[in-house]
Coordinates of C-alpha atoms in Angstrom, one line a residue:
M141 CA -100.0 237.8 301.7
I142 CA -99.6 239.6 303.7
K143 CA -103.0 239.6 304.2
Y144 CA -102.3 236.2 306.2
L145 CA -99.3 237.3 308.1
L146 CA -101.6 239.4 309.4
I147 CA -104.3 236.7 310.2
V148 CA -102.0 234.5 311.1
L149 CA -100.2 236.6 314.1
L150 CA -103.2 236.7 316.6
M151 CA -106.4 237.5 314.2
L152 CA -107.1 240.2 316.7
I153 CA -107.4 243.9 314.8
P154 CA -108.3 245.3 311.9
L155 CA -105.0 247.7 310.4
S156 CA -104.6 250.6 309.6
A157 CA -103.0 252.6 306.6
V158 CA -100.5 255.1 306.8
N159 CA -101.2 257.0 303.6
A160 CA -98.0 259.8 303.6
Q161 CA -95.1 258.5 301.2
P162 CA -91.9 258.0 303.1
A163 CA -89.7 261.0 302.8
A164 CA -85.6 260.4 302.8
P165 CA -84.7 261.4 306.4
T166 CA -82.2 264.8 306.9
R167 CA -79.9 265.3 309.4
P168 CA -77.8 268.2 310.7
P169 CA -73.9 267.2 310.8
L170 CA -72.8 266.6 313.8
D171 CA -69.3 269.1 314.1
D172 CA -69.8 271.4 316.4
T173 CA -72.5 269.4 319.0
P174 CA -73.8 270.2 322.7
F175 CA -73.6 266.5 323.7
E176 CA -70.7 266.8 325.5
D177 CA -72.4 267.2 329.0
R178 CA -75.1 264.0 327.7
V179 CA -74.6 261.4 330.6
Y180 CA -75.2 258.2 330.1
E181 CA -73.5 254.4 331.6
V182 CA -71.3 252.3 330.0
F183 CA -71.1 248.4 330.3
V184 CA -67.5 246.8 328.9
P185 CA -67.5 242.4 329.3
E186 CA -64.5 241.5 330.6
R187 CA -62.1 240.0 328.1
E188 CA -58.7 238.2 327.7
D189 CA -56.0 240.3 327.6
D190 CA -55.0 239.9 323.7
D191 CA -58.3 239.6 322.9
D192 CA -58.1 242.0 320.1
S193 CA -61.3 241.1 318.7
L194 CA -63.8 244.0 318.1
M195 CA -67.4 244.0 319.5
P196 CA -70.8 244.4 318.8
L197 CA -72.7 247.9 320.7
L198 CA -75.9 247.4 321.5
F199 CA -77.8 250.8 323.1
V200 CA -80.5 250.3 325.9
L201 CA -83.4 253.1 325.7
H202 CA -85.0 253.7 328.8
G203 CA -89.1 254.6 328.7
A204 CA -90.7 257.8 330.1
S205 CA -89.3 259.6 332.8
G206 CA -86.5 257.0 332.9
S207 CA -83.0 256.8 333.2
G208 CA -80.1 255.0 332.0
H209 CA -79.0 254.0 335.1
G210 CA -82.6 253.0 336.8
T211 CA -82.8 251.4 333.2
R212 CA -79.5 249.1 333.7
E213 CA -80.3 247.9 337.0
W214 CA -83.8 247.4 336.2
L215 CA -83.4 245.5 332.5
G216 CA -80.2 243.3 333.7
F217 CA -78.4 243.3 330.3
D218 CA -74.9 243.5 331.7
E219 CA -74.6 239.1 332.1
P220 CA -75.6 238.7 329.2
A221 CA -73.7 240.8 327.6
Q222 CA -70.8 239.7 329.4
A223 CA -71.2 236.3 328.0
A224 CA -71.6 237.2 324.4
G225 CA -69.0 239.8 324.5
F226 CA -71.4 242.6 323.9
I227 CA -70.6 246.1 324.6
V228 CA -73.9 248.4 326.4
V229 CA -74.3 252.0 326.5
Y230 CA -77.0 253.0 328.3
P231 CA -77.5 257.0 327.5
T232 CA -80.5 259.1 329.4
G233 CA -82.2 261.3 327.2
I234 CA -83.5 264.8 327.4
A235 CA -86.2 265.4 330.4
N236 CA -85.8 261.9 330.7
N237 CA -87.7 261.4 327.1
W238 CA -86.4 261.1 323.8
D239 CA -87.5 262.8 320.7
F240 CA -88.7 260.6 317.9
G241 CA -89.6 263.5 316.1
G242 CA -92.0 265.1 317.3
G243 CA -90.5 266.9 320.5
I244 CA -90.6 265.9 324.1
R245 CA -93.5 267.6 326.3
T246 CA -92.5 268.7 330.2
Q247 CA -94.6 271.0 332.3
Q248 CA -92.7 274.2 330.9
G249 CA -94.1 273.2 326.7
I250 CA -92.1 271.3 324.8
I251 CA -88.7 270.3 324.6
L252 CA -86.6 270.0 321.4
S253 CA -84.1 267.4 321.5
D254 CA -82.2 266.0 318.0
D255 CA -82.3 262.7 319.8
V256 CA -80.7 260.8 315.9
S257 CA -78.2 262.4 315.8
Y258 CA -76.6 262.3 319.7
L259 CA -77.1 258.5 319.1
V260 CA -75.1 258.8 316.1
W261 CA -72.3 260.5 318.0
L262 CA -72.5 259.3 320.8
A263 CA -71.5 255.6 318.7
E264 CA -69.0 257.5 317.2
Q265 CA -67.0 258.7 320.2
L266 CA -67.6 255.3 321.8
A267 CA -65.9 253.4 318.7
D268 CA -63.1 255.6 318.8
E269 CA -62.6 254.9 322.7
Y270 CA -63.9 251.0 322.8
P271 CA -63.0 248.4 320.1
V272 CA -67.0 248.5 318.4
D273 CA -67.6 246.6 315.4
T274 CA -69.0 249.7 313.7
T275 CA -71.3 247.1 311.4
R276 CA -72.6 245.8 314.4
I277 CA -73.9 248.8 316.4
Y278 CA -77.9 248.2 317.5
A279 CA -80.6 249.0 319.4
T280 CA -83.5 248.2 322.2
G281 CA -85.8 249.5 324.5
M282 CA -89.0 249.3 326.1
S283 CA -92.2 251.9 325.6
N284 CA -90.4 255.5 324.8
G285 CA -87.4 253.8 324.3
A286 CA -88.9 251.7 322.1
Q287 CA -90.1 254.5 319.6
M288 CA -86.9 256.1 319.9
A289 CA -84.8 252.8 318.8
Y290 CA -87.3 252.4 315.5
Y291 CA -86.9 256.2 314.4
L292 CA -82.9 254.7 314.9
A293 CA -84.3 252.6 312.1
C294 CA -85.8 254.7 310.3
Q295 CA -83.4 257.8 310.4
A296 CA -80.3 255.8 310.7
P297 CA -80.0 253.1 309.2
E298 CA -76.3 253.4 308.1
T299 CA -75.6 253.2 311.8
F300 CA -78.2 250.5 313.9
A301 CA -77.4 247.7 311.7
A302 CA -80.8 246.4 314.2
V303 CA -83.7 246.9 316.7
A304 CA -85.8 245.6 319.6
G305 CA -89.0 247.9 320.6
V306 CA -90.8 246.4 323.4
A307 CA -94.0 247.4 325.5
A308 CA -94.5 249.9 321.6
P309 CA -95.9 250.2 318.2
L310 CA -94.8 252.3 315.7
S311 CA -95.6 256.4 315.2
G312 CA -97.2 257.1 312.5
S313 CA -95.5 259.7 311.9
T314 CA -92.3 258.1 312.0
A315 CA -93.2 255.2 309.8
T316 CA -93.6 258.6 307.2
R317 CA -90.2 259.6 307.5
C318 CA -88.1 256.2 307.5
A319 CA -85.3 255.0 304.9
T320 CA -86.8 252.0 302.8
T321 CA -83.3 249.8 304.1
P322 CA -83.8 246.8 305.0
I323 CA -83.3 246.2 308.7
S324 CA -83.8 243.7 311.4
V325 CA -86.6 244.6 313.7
L326 CA -87.8 242.5 317.1
M327 CA -90.5 243.5 318.0
I328 CA -92.8 242.1 322.1
N329 CA -96.1 243.6 323.0
G330 CA -98.8 242.5 324.7
T331 CA -102.1 242.5 324.1
L332 CA -103.7 244.5 327.1
D333 CA -101.3 246.9 326.7
R334 CA -103.0 250.5 328.2
I335 CA -100.6 252.9 327.9
L336 CA -99.5 252.6 324.4
L337 CA -102.2 250.8 322.8
W338 CA -102.4 247.2 320.7
Q339 CA -105.5 248.5 318.4
P340 CA -103.4 251.3 316.0
Q341 CA -104.9 255.3 316.7
T342 CA -105.7 257.7 315.3
T343 CA -107.2 261.7 314.9
A344 CA -110.7 262.2 315.0
D345 CA -109.2 264.5 311.2
G346 CA -107.6 260.4 309.8
R347 CA -104.1 261.2 311.1
V348 CA -102.4 257.8 312.1
I349 CA -101.3 258.6 315.1
S350 CA -100.2 255.1 315.9
L351 CA -100.0 251.5 313.2
G352 CA -100.8 250.0 316.2
T353 CA -98.9 246.2 317.2
L354 CA -100.0 244.1 313.6
G355 CA -99.8 247.0 311.9
T356 CA -96.0 247.4 313.0
V357 CA -94.8 243.9 311.9
E358 CA -96.7 244.1 308.8
F359 CA -94.5 247.9 307.5
W360 CA -91.5 246.1 309.2
A361 CA -92.0 243.0 307.3
Q362 CA -92.3 245.4 303.9
R363 CA -89.8 247.6 304.8
S364 CA -87.9 244.4 304.3
Q365 CA -89.3 242.8 301.9
C366 CA -89.9 239.8 303.6
N367 CA -91.5 236.6 302.0
V368 CA -94.1 235.8 304.4
E369 CA -96.2 233.2 301.9
D370 CA -97.4 230.0 305.2
D371 CA -94.8 227.8 304.1
A372 CA -91.9 231.0 304.7
L373 CA -93.5 231.8 308.6
V374 CA -92.1 230.1 311.5
V375 CA -95.4 230.3 314.5
D376 CA -95.0 229.2 317.7
E377 CA -97.0 229.6 320.5
L378 CA -94.0 228.9 323.6
P379 CA -94.8 227.0 326.6
D380 CA -96.9 228.7 329.4
T381 CA -93.7 228.2 332.0
D382 CA -96.0 230.0 333.9
P383 CA -99.0 229.7 334.8
D384 CA -99.7 232.4 337.4
D385 CA -98.5 235.6 335.2
A386 CA -101.9 235.5 333.3
S387 CA -100.4 235.6 329.7
T388 CA -99.1 234.1 326.9
V389 CA -96.4 234.1 323.9
R390 CA -96.8 233.6 321.0
H391 CA -93.6 234.1 318.3
I392 CA -94.1 234.8 314.5
A393 CA -90.8 234.2 312.4
L394 CA -90.7 235.9 309.3
N395 CA -86.9 234.8 308.3
E396 CA -86.7 235.6 304.9
C397 CA -85.9 238.9 304.6
E398 CA -83.8 241.0 301.6
N399 CA -80.3 241.6 302.7
G400 CA -79.9 238.3 305.2
T401 CA -82.5 240.5 307.3
N402 CA -85.4 238.8 309.5
V403 CA -88.1 240.6 311.8
Q404 CA -89.5 238.3 314.8
F405 CA -92.6 239.4 316.5
Y406 CA -93.0 238.1 320.5
G407 CA -97.1 238.4 320.7
V408 CA -98.0 238.7 324.7
I409 CA -101.3 237.4 325.3
G410 CA -102.7 238.7 328.3
G411 CA -99.6 241.2 328.4
G412 CA -99.4 244.5 329.4
H413 CA -97.2 246.9 329.2
T414 CA -94.3 245.6 330.7
W415 CA -91.0 243.8 329.9
P416 CA -91.2 240.4 329.9
G417 CA -89.4 238.5 332.7
H418 CA -88.6 241.3 334.9
P419 CA -91.4 242.6 336.9
L420 CA -91.2 246.7 338.0
D421 CA -92.1 247.0 341.6
I422 CA -94.0 250.5 340.7
E423 CA -97.3 251.7 342.6
L424 CA -98.5 252.8 338.6
D425 CA -100.8 249.0 337.5
L426 CA -98.8 248.6 333.8
G427 CA -100.6 244.8 333.5
P428 CA -99.5 241.5 333.7
T429 CA -95.6 241.0 332.9
N430 CA -95.6 237.4 331.2
M431 CA -92.0 235.2 333.0
D432 CA -92.6 232.8 330.6
I433 CA -89.8 234.9 328.2
D434 CA -86.7 236.9 329.4
A435 CA -86.9 239.8 326.6
T436 CA -83.5 240.8 327.8
A437 CA -82.3 237.2 327.1
L438 CA -83.9 237.5 324.1
I439 CA -83.2 240.2 322.2
I440 CA -79.2 239.3 323.0
D441 CA -79.1 236.3 321.7
W442 CA -81.2 237.8 318.5
L443 CA -78.6 240.2 317.7
Q444 CA -75.6 238.1 318.0
A445 CA -76.7 234.8 315.7
L446 CA -77.5 237.4 312.7
P447 CA -75.5 237.7 309.9
A448 CA -72.2 239.4 310.1
P449 CA -72.4 242.3 307.0
D450 CA -70.4 240.3 304.8
T451 CA -72.5 236.7 304.7
A452 CA -76.1 238.2 304.3
V453 CA -78.4 236.8 301.8
T454 CA -81.1 238.0 299.9
A455 CA -84.4 236.4 300.3
S456 CA -84.6 235.1 296.8
D457 CA -80.8 233.3 297.3

């Protein structure tokens, strides 16, 4: 029934295959780490003095050449996080990029940065400093930041309970180095993305560079053992509230997955390499920004609605 799911998604692109077997993620211990000089900003919601309840923690990861501060200003997570009671952290990557397993390319060469260990370390530091619910630590990101969020889902599912990615498919290298633990994932990709293409990408010798959008949906659905029978799918054509944005949105929900997880996909038909609801005023043409949805509010709402770990059920329950 996976093939049926793909037909429902958008009936556009053939899937690529990833033939290598997943390997168990490994990381060095976090003792004596050199992370103290890394830069990040934290938003902590205001609340009553007698409110000592634990709060979810959300990592917002910038795209290539971005920064935590710039992404905070652009995407506006602070306001919905205040309403939802989320702590939000905006870290900045080495050379303003994230290393999701292949190094960071710069004019001086490739820099290796163990960003998984750094972000896990940062989660632990913030949990020591703030009232963090360590069962509800999440990550989201745009482009390179989305690829890093997916890498965290593969390499550190014991820390990150769910991830959301915008404007990025899963890389082939990440797919081959991924834990099998079910995890909730939300994806938002545009069909006209010219930076990280909707279609799967391979090298001339057949090595998978990117699974493409639909291959990424299939990957997460299989990892969380989602029920993809036609009567289990929720398919919505979202209202075209802004007819001038040159795009529309189709939402596919896979809500019957193992351990209470779910997989959500928002296909922006006609959308570019952009964050819906938040146009970016730069000279580079990244394609249309959809204004029918606000990805920032949507991600917060989705994370807030996820079941607590002690109430999760399996897809067969």
